[in-house]
C-alpha positions in Angstrom: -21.0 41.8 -46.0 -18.7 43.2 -43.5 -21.0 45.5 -42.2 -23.6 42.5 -41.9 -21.1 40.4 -39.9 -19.6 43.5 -37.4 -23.8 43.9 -36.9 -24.4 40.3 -36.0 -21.5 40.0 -33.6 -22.7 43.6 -32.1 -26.3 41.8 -31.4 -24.5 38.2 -30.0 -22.8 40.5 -27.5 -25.8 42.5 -26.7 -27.5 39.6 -25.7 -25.3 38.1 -23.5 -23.5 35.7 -25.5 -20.7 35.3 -28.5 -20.1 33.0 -31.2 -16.4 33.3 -30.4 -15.1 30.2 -28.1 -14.3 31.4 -24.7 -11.0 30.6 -22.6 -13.3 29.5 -19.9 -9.9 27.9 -18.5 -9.1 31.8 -17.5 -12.3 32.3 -15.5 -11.3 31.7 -11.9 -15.3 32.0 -10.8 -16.1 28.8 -13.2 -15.9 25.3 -11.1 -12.2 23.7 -11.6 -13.6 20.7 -13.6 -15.4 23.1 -16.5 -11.8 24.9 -16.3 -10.1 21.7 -16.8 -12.0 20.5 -19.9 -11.9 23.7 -21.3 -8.1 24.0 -21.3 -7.7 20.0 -22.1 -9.0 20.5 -24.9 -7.1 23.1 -26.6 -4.2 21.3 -25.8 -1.5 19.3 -28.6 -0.8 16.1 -27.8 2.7 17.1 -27.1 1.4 20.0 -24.8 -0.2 17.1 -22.6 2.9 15.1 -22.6 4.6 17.9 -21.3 1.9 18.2 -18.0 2.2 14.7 -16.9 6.4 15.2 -16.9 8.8 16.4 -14.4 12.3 17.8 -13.8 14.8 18.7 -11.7 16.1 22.0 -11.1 20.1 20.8 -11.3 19.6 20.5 -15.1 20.5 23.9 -15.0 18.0 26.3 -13.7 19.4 29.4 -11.3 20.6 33.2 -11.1 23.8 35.1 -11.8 25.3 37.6 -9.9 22.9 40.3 -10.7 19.8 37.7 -10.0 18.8 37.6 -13.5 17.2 33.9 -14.5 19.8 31.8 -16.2 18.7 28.4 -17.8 20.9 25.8 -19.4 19.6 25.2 -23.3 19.1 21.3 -22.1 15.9 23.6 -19.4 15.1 25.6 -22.3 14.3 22.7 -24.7 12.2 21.1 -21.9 10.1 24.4 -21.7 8.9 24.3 -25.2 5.7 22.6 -24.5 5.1 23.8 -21.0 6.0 21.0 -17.6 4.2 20.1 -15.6 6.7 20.6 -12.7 10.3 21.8 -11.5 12.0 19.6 -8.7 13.9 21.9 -6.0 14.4 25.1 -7.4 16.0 27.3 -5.7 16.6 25.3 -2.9 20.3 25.8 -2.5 19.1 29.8 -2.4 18.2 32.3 0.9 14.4 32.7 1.0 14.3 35.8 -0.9 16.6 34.7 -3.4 14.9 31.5 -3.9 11.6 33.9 -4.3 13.3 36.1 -6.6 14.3 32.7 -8.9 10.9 31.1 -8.8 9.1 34.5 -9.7 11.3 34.6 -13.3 10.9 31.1 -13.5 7.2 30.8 -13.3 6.8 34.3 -15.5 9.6 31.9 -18.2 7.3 28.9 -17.9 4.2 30.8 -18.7 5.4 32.9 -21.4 7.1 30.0 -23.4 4.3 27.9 -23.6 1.1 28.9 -25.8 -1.9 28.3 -23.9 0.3 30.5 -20.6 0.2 27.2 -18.1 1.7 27.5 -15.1 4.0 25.0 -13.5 4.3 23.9 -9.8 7.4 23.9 -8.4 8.5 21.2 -5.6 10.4 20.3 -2.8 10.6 18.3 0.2 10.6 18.6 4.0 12.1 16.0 6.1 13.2 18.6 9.0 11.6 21.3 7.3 11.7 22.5 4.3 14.5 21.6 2.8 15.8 24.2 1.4 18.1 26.5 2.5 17.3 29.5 5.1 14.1 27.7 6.4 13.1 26.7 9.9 14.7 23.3 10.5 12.4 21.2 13.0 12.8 17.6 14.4 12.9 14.6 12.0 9.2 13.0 11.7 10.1 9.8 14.0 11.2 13.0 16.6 8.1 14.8 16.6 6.0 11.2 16.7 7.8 11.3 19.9 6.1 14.0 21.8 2.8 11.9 20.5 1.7 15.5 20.4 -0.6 16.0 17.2 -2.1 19.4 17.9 1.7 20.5 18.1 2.7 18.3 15.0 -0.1 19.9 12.9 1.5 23.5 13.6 5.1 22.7 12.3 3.4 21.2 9.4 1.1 24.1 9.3 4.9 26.3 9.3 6.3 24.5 6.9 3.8 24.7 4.5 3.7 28.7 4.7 7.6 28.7 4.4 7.7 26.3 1.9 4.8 28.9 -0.2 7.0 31.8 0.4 9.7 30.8 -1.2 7.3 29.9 -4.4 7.2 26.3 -3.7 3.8 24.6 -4.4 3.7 21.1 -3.2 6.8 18.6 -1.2 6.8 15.3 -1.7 6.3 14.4 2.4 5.5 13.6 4.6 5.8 9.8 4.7 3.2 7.6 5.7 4.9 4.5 5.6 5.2 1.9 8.8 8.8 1.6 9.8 9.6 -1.5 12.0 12.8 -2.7 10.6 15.5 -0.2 11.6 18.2 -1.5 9.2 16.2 0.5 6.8 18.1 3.8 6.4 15.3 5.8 6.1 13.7 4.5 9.5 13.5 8.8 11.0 11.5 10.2 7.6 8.5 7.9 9.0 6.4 8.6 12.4 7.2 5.1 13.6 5.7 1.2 13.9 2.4 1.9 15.2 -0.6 2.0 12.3 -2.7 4.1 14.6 0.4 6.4 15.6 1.2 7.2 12.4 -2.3 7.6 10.5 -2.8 10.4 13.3 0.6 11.7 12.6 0.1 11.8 8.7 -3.6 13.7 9.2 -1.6 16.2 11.4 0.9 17.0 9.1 -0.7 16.8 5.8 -3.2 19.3 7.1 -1.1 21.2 8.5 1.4 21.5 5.1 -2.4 22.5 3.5 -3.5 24.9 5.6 -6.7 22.6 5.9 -6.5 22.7 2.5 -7.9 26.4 2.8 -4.8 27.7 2.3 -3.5 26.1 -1.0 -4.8 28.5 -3.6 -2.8 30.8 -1.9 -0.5 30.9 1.4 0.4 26.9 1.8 1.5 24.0 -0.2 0.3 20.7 -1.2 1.2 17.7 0.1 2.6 14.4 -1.4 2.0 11.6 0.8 4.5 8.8 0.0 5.6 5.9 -0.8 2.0 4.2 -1.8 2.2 1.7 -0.6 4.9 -0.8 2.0 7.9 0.7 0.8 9.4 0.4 4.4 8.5 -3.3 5.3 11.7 -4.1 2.0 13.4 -7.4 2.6 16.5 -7.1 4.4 15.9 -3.4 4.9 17.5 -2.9 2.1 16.7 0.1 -0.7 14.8 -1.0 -3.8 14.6 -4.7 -2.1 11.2 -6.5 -2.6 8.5 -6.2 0.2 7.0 -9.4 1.1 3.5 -9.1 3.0 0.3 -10.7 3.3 -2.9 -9.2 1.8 -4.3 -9.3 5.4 -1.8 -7.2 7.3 -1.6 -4.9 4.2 -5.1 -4.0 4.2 -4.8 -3.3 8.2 -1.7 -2.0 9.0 -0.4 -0.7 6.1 -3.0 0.7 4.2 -4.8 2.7 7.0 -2.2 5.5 7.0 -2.8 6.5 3.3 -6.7 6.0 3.6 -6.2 8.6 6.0 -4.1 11.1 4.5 -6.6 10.8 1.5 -10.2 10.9 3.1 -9.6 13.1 6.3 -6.8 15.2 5.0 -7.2 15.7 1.4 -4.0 15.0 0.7 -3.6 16.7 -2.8 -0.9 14.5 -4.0 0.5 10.7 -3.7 3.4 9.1 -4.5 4.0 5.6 -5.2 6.3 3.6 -3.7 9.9 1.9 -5.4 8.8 -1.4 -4.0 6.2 -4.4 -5.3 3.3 -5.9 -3.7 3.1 -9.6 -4.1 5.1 -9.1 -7.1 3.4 -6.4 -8.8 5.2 -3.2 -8.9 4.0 -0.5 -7.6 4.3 1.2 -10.3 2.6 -0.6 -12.6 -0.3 -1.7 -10.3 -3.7 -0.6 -11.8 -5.7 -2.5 -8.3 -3.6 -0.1 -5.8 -3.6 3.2 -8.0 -6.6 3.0 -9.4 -9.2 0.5 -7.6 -8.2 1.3 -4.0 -7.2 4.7 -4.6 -9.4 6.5 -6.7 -12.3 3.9 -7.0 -12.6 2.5 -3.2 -11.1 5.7 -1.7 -12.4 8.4 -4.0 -9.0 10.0 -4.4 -9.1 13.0 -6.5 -5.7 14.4 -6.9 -2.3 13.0 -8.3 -0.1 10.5 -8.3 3.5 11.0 -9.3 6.3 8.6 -9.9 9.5 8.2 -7.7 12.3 9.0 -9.0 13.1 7.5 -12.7 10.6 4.3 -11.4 8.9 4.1 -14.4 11.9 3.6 -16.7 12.6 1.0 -13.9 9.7 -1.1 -14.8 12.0 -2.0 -17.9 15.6 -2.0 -17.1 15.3 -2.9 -13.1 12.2 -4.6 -11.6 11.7 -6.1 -15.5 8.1 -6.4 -15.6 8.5 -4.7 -18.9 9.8 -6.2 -21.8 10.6 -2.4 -23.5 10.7 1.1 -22.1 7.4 1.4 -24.3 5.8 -1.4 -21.8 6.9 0.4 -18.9 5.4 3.6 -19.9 2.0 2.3 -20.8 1.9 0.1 -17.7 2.3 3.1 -15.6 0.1 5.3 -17.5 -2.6 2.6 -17.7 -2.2 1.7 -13.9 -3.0 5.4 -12.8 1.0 7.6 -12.2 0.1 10.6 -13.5 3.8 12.6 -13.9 6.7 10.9 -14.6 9.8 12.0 -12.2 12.8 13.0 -14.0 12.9 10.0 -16.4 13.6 10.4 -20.3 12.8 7.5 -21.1 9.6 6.8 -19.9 6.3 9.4 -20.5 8.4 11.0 -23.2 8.2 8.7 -25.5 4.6 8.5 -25.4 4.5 10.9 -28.7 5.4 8.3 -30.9 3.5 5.5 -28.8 0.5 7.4 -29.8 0.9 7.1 -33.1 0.7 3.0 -32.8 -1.7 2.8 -29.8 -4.2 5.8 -30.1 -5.9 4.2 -27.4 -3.2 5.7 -24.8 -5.2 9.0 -25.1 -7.6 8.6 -23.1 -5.2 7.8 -20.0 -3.0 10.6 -21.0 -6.0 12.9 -20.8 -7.0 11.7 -17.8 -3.7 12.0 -16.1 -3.4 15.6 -17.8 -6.9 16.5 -16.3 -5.3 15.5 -12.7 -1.9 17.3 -13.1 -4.2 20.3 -14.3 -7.0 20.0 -11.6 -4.0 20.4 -9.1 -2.8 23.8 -10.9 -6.3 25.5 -10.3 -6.7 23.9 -6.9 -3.4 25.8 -6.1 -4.3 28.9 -7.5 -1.1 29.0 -9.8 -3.5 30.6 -13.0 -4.7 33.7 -10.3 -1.4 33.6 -8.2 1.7 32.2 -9.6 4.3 34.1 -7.8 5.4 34.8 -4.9 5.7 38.4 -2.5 9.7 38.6 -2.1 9.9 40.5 0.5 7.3 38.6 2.9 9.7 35.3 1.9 12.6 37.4 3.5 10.8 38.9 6.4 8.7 35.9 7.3 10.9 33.0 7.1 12.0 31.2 9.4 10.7 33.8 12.0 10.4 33.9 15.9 7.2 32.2 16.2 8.3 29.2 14.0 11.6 28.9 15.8 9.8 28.9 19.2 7.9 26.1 17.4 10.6 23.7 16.6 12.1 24.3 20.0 8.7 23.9 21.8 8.6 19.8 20.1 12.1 19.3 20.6 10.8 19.5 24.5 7.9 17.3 23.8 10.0 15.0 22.1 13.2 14.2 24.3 12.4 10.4 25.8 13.9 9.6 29.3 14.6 6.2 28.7 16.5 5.6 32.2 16.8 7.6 35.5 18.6 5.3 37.9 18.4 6.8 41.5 16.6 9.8 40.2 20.1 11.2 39.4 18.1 13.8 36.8 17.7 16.9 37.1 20.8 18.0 38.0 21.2 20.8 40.5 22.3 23.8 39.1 23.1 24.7 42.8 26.1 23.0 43.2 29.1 24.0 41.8 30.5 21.0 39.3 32.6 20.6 36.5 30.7 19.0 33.7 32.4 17.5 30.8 30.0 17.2 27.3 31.9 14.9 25.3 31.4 12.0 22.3 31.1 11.5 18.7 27.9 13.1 17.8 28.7 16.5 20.3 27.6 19.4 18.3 30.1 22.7 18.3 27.7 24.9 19.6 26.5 22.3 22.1 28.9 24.0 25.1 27.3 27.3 25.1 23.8 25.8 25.3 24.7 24.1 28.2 26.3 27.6 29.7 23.2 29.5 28.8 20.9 27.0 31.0 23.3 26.4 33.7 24.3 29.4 35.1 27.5 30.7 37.1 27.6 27.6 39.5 28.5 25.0 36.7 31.6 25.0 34.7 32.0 23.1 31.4 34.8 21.2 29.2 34.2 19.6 26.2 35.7 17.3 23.4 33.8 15.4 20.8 37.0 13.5 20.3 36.2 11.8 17.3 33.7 11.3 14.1 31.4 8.2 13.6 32.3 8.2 9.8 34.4 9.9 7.2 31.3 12.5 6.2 31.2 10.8 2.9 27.2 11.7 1.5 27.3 8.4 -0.9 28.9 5.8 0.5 30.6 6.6 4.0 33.3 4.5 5.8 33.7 4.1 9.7 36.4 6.8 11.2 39.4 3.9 11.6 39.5 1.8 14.9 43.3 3.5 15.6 41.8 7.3 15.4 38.9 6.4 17.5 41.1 4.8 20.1 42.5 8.0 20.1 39.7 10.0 20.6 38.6 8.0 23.6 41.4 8.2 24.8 41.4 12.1 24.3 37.8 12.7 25.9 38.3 10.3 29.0 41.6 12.4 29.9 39.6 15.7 29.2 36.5 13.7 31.8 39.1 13.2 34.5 38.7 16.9 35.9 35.1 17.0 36.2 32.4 15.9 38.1 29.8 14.5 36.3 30.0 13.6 32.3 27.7 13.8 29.4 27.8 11.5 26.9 26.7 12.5 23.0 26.2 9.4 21.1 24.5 7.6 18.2 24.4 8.1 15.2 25.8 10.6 12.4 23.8 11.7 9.3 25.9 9.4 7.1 25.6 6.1 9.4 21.8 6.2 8.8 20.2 7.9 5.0 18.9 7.1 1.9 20.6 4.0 -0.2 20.1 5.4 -3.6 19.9 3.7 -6.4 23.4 4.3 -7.9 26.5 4.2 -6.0 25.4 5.0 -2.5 24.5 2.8 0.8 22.5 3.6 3.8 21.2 0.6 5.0 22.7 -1.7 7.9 23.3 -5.3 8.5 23.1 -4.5 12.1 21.9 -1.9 15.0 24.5 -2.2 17.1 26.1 1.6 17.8 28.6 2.1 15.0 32.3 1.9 16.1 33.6 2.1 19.5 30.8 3.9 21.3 30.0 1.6 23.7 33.6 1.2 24.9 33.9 5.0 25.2 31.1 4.8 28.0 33.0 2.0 29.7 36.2 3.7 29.7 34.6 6.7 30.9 32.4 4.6 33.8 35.7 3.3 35.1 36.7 7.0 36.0 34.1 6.8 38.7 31.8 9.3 37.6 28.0 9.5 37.0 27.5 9.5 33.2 24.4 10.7 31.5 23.9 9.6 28.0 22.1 11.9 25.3 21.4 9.7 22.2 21.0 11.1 19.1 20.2 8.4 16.1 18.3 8.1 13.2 17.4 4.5 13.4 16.3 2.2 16.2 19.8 1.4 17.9 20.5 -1.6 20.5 21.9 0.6 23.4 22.4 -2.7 25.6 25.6 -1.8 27.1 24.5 2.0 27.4 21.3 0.7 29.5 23.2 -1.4 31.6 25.8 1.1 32.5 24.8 5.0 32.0 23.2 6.4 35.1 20.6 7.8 33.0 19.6 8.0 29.0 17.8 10.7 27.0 16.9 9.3 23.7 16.3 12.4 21.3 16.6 10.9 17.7 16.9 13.7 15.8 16.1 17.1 17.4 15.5 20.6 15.7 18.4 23.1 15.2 17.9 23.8 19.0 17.8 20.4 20.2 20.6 21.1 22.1 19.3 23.6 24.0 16.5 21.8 25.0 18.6 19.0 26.1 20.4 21.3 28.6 16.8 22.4 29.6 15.5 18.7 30.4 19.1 17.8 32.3 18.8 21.1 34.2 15.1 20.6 35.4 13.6 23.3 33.7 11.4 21.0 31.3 10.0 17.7 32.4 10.6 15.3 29.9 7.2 13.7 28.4 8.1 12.2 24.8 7.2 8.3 24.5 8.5 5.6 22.6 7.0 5.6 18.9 8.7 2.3 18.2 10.1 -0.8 20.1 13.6 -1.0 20.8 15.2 -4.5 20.5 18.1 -6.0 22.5 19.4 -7.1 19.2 19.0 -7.0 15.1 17.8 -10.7 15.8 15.0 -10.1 17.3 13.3 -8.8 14.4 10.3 -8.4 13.8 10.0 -7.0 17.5 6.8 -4.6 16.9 4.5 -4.9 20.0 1.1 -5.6 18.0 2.4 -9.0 15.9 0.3 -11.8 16.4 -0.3 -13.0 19.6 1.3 -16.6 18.8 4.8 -14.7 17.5 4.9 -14.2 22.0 4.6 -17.7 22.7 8.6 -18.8 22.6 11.8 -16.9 23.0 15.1 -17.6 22.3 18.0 -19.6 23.8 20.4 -18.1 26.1 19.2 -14.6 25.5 16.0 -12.4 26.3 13.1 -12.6 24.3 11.6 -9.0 25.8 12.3 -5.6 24.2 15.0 -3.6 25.7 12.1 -1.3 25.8 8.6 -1.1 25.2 6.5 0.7 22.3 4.6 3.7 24.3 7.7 3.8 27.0 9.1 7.0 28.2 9.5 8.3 31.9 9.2 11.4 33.7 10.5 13.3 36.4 7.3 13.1 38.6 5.2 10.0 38.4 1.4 9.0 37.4 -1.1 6.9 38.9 -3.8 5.3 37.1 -6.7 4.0 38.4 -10.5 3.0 38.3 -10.9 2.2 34.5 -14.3 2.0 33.5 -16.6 0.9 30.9 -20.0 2.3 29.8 -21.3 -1.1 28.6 -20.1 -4.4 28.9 -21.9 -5.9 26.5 -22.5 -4.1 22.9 -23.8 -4.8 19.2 -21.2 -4.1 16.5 -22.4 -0.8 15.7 -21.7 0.4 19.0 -19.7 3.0 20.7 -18.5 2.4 24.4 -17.2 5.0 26.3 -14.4 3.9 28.6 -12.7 6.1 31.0 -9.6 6.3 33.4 -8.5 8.1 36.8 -4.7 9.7 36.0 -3.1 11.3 39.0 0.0 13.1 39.5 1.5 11.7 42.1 5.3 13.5 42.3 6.1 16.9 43.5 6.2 18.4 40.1 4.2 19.0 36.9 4.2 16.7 33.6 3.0 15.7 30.8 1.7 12.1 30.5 0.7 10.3 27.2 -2.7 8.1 27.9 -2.8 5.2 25.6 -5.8 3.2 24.4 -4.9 -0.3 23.2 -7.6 -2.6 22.2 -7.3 -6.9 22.3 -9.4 -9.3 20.4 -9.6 -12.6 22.6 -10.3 -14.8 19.7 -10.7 -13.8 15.9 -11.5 -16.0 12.7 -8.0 -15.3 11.6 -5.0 -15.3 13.7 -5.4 -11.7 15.7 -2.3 -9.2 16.8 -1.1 -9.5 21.1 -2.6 -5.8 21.1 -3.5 -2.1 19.2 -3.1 1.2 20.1 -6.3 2.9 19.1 -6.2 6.0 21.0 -4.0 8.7 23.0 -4.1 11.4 24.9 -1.9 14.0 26.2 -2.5 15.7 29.0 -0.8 18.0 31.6 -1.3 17.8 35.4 0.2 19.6 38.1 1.4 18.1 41.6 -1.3 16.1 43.2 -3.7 16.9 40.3 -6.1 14.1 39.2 -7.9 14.4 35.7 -10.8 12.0 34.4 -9.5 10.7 30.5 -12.5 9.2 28.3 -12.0 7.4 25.1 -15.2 6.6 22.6 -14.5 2.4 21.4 -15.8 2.7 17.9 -16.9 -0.1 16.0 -14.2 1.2 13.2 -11.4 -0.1 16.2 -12.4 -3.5 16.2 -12.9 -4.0 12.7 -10.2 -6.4 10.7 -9.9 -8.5 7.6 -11.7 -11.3 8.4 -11.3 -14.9 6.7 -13.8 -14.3 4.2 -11.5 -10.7 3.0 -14.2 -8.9 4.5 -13.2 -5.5 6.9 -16.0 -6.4 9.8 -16.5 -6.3 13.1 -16.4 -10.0 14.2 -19.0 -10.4 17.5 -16.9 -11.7 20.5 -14.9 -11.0 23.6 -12.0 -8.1 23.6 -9.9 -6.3 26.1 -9.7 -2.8 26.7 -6.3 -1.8 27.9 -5.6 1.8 29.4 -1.8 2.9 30.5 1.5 4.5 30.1 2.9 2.4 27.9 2.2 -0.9 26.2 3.5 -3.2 28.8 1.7 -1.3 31.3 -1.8 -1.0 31.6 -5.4 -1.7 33.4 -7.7 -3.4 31.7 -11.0 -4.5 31.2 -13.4 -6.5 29.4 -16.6 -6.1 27.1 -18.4 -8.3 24.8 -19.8 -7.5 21.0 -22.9 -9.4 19.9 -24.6 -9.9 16.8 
């Protein structure tokens, strides 16, 4: 009989094919669905729990002293079944180090779990990846600034290969939310205000983080795009607060950015957001997660939880009556991996055993965590080459990168008797002083300068106490002090530059326990502005360099400092690049990617509300923006002239071409960004003053004129109309071409039926 059998299987295999089941899971040739099934199906029920949760590396994952792998029990125990992934490993680590880790980790993960799955390990990358050792870059609201998305898409693009070097697989960024409230802390992890701004921005840098997706079986991560969706329009601008917004404006302002990220850039994962939507959580909301996103959109990836949200369901937004509620409300209404909770998709075990209907969405969230491990390549390539991760990192070409947008970026905001550049000719004392004066910032300056200019500096006093939870102003008696100090240090020079703003603790996160970042106000924190009157009474020309993470109203610094760079937050050398723009030797070109107000009461102060929120201002005070959405200046100046329009009149499947003269008409070269805003005259519902629907930049020399064309799609008139319909309504609209959004040509066209 044994013979007969050991014959038969010799004659299966003969002809091509065995009796014996196949681990068709381990064929990397088979398509990734086949793969998935396969696997899914061998899988325990706790083995799929396992896939759909997610941990943090501070539970006690790291090396010792000889770089061995060390892992608490508490990581051990969470192992068992497999994970689906690690939060932040090694991210307190050098790049080779962190290799080193995420190598033994992965070869751990893979051992200690019987069918050898793979985990992804994640990070995040507000100025780069942040992790330790890595090529830090401008804040997102910074590089929205240079409007620049060819040069956005590369530091992405760096990013993700740094970010895969170090065994990292995905980051939960970038953010595609709309920011127009800058008491929310977290105003400089978004690209801006502007819809169209930032739906260009997120495409840029979720392709670039992906390698256009070519690279992410291999050399570049996957990206996260978060929070889904209006977690920055919160009440109050507070953290965690509710979002109130109407259907309409979410559908055309809000929505757009994620569409994006999803159907031109593949975005591989999403997060949802803290917040609620007409008072359905986010997290709990089978139309966003499922209908629009999967359904309507044709999503194919993941969507993870923020952090601990799902238990939150219960205990905070209490939409569930039990923890068990709250974890079949998420699983139902499409979050596929649970962030760091315990009490949420773990318990879904025992749930099973009441409600064997929860299988089906388990498996389908399992098949999504799983379809994202063979997308990465993490069964053919799970580690990492150590030494590339040492040698590669954070290299020459990426730090000419970060530098390069930190030049694109810097806004000159004022220029009052053309009093920039300065003249590296004349020999001056310069003093670099204020609260937000890096230590380094004095030899940057000497670098660009030259022999001719001599420096003194004092930053004379912190903004805050440095505390990372909850921080408190520096008190009013040791920042009297520290004016006091800088203005007597000003006195023996010529000319004074001014560092102020913000600090990294007067503008972050609010977290959910313990810790603030939010503000009642935007008004400079502490005594800034009466440091730059002090120091104007000395009788010197004072240049202010404003560094901030949220929207700030400078009032008294526009009134009084002879000029203003606004450079939110720069790259590691933002400082140089400062010295570079004072000095002459870069032309500043960056643009306004939000509106600044006069004051917090101004709010909402976008430039495309509704055209009837223009009609009335307020009493004894302006009702204009201390400066425009779009706005930023230049050392030469730009002419625009002889707009043009392929077709006046056009059907609503149309495309009209309309194009613009821009000359150069300083001494110098520049940059100039082109804006494209669009005006419906009259809509069936209540339509916004203006959009921005398309931008150029471009670079002319002295004298040089260049010819810009933009294509009018029909997509750039379309709107939720009263019926909840997206259509292009037939009707008059304005085409408006300029430097900013207060400043433009126009002209007119009309779309028929």
């Amino acid at each position: 009989m044994q013979k007969l059998i050991f014959i038969l299987i010799f004659c299966f295999i003969g002809f091509g094919f065995i009796i014996l089941p196949e681990k068709k899971y381990k064929q990397k040739d088979l398509p990734i669905d086949v793969r998935v099934q396969d696997l899914l199906s061998r899988m325990t029920l706790e083995e799929k729990v396992a896939q759909i949760r997610m941990f943090h590396s501070g539970l006690g994952v790291g090396l010792n002293e000889k770089d061995s792998l060390v892992l608490s029990d508490d990581v051990k125990g969470r192992l068992n079944f497999g994970i689906a992934g690690i939060k932040s490993p090694g991210d307190s680590y050098s790049p080779e180090r962190a290799a080193k880790l995420n190598n033994q980790l992965q070869a751990y993960v893979i051992k200690n779990n019987r069918l050898g799955i793979p985990a992804f390990f994640v990070t995040e990358s507000y100025s780069g990846v942040d992790a330790r050792g890595c090529t830090q870059f401008g804040r997102p609201i910074s590089l929205s600034s240079s409007w620049n998305i060819d040069l956005v898409k590369r530091i992405y693009n760096a990013m993700g290969h740094e970010a895969r070097l170090r065994g990292l697989h995905l980051t939960h960024s970038p953010e595609a939310d709309i920011a127009r409230d800058p008491r929310f802390g977290r105003m400089s992890e978004t690209f801006g205000e502007d819809t169209h701004l930032v739906t260009e921005m997120i495409v840029s840098s979720v392709t670039g983080l992906q390698g256009d997706s070519k690279g992410l079986n291999s050399t570049h991560i996957g990206a996260v795009t978060k929070h889904f969706a209006g977690y920055a329009q919160v009440s109050g601008g507070k953290n965690f607060a509710s979002v109130e917004i109407s259907p309409r404006t979410f559908i055309d302002e809000i929505l757009p950015p994620f569409k994006a990220a999803v159907q031109r850039a593949n975005t591989l994962g999403i997060m949802a957001s803290h917040g609620d939507i007409n008072g359905v959580a986010s997290h709990a909301n089978h139309e966003l997660l499922t209908k629009i996103l999967r359904n309507d959109w044709g999503f194919k990836g993941y969507v993870v939880s923020d952090a601990n949200d799902i238990g939150r369901l219960h205990y905070f937004m209490k939409v569930a009556e039990t923890p068990e509620d709250a974890a079949r409300l998420a699983l139902m209404a499409g979050v596929d991996v649970d962030l760091y909770a315990d009490d949420a998709y773990a318990l879904l075990p025992k749930m099973v055993k009441t409600d064997p209907s929860l299988i089906k969405y388990i498996d389908e969230a399992v098949s999504r965590v799983l379809r994202t491990k063979f997308t990465l390549g993490l069964f053919e390539n799970p580690y990492t080459d150590i030494q590339k991760a040492k040698e590669v990192t954070r290299n020459d070409a990426a730090k000419k990168l970060a530098y390069e947008a930190d030049e694109e970026s810097i806004i000159l905001l004022k220029n009052e008797n053309s009093i920039l550049p300065l003249d590296r000719n004349k020999k001056i004392t310069i003093a670099l002083v204020g609260p937000v004066l890096n230590s380094d910032a004095k030899s940057s300056f000497e670098t660009v300068a030259g022999a001719n200019i001599n420096f003194v500096d004092d930053k004379g006093f912190k903004l805050t106490n440095g505390d990372a939870t909850t921080p408190l102003l520096t008190p009013e008696s040791e920042t009297l002090k520290g004016i006091k100090q800088i203005v007597d240090k000003a006195k023996s020079s010529d000319l004074v530059v001014l560092f102020v703003g913000d600090d990294k603790y007067t503008s972050k996160e609010a977290y959910f326990s313990g810790g603030l970042g939010d503000r009642d106000n935007i008004d400079p924190v502490g005594q800034q502005d009466e440091l730059l009157l002090e120091l104007k009474k000395l009788g010197k020309p004072v240049i202010v360099v404003l560094k901030h993470r949220r929207t700030l109203s400078i009032n008294t610094i526009e009134q009084h400092a002879d000029a203003i760079l606004d450079c939110w937050e720069l790259s590691e050398f933002g400082d140089l690049a400062v010295a570079k723009t004072l000095f002459g030797d870069v032309c500043p070109s960056g643009k306004l990617p939000v509106t600044v107000p006069r004051n917090i009461g101004q709010m909402p102060i976008h430039y495309s509300q509704k055209e009837i929120n223009f009609k009335k201002g307020y009493l004894f005070s302006e009702s204009t923006p201390l400066f425009p959405f779009g706005y930023g200046l230049s050392y030469t100046s730009f002419e625009y002239s002889n707009l043009q329009l392929s077709d006046t009149v056009a059907s609503t499947k149309s495309t009209i071409n309309v194009s613009v003269n821009v000359k150069n008409t300083g001494s110098r070269t520049g940059k100039e960004v082109v804006q494209l805003y669009i005006k419906d005259i009259a809509g069936s519902v209540v339509r916004p003053m203006k959009e921005l629907k398309g931008f150029r930049k471009i670079e002319l020399k002295a004298g040089e004129s260049q010819k810009v064309t933009f294509a009018v799609t029909p997509d750039m008139l379309e709107f939720t109309g009263l019926d909840m319909q997206v259509k292009v309504e037939p009707g008059q609209f304005q085409v408006q071409i300029g430097g900013s959004s207060d400043n433009v040509l126009i002209g007119s066209f009309e779309i028929r039926k």
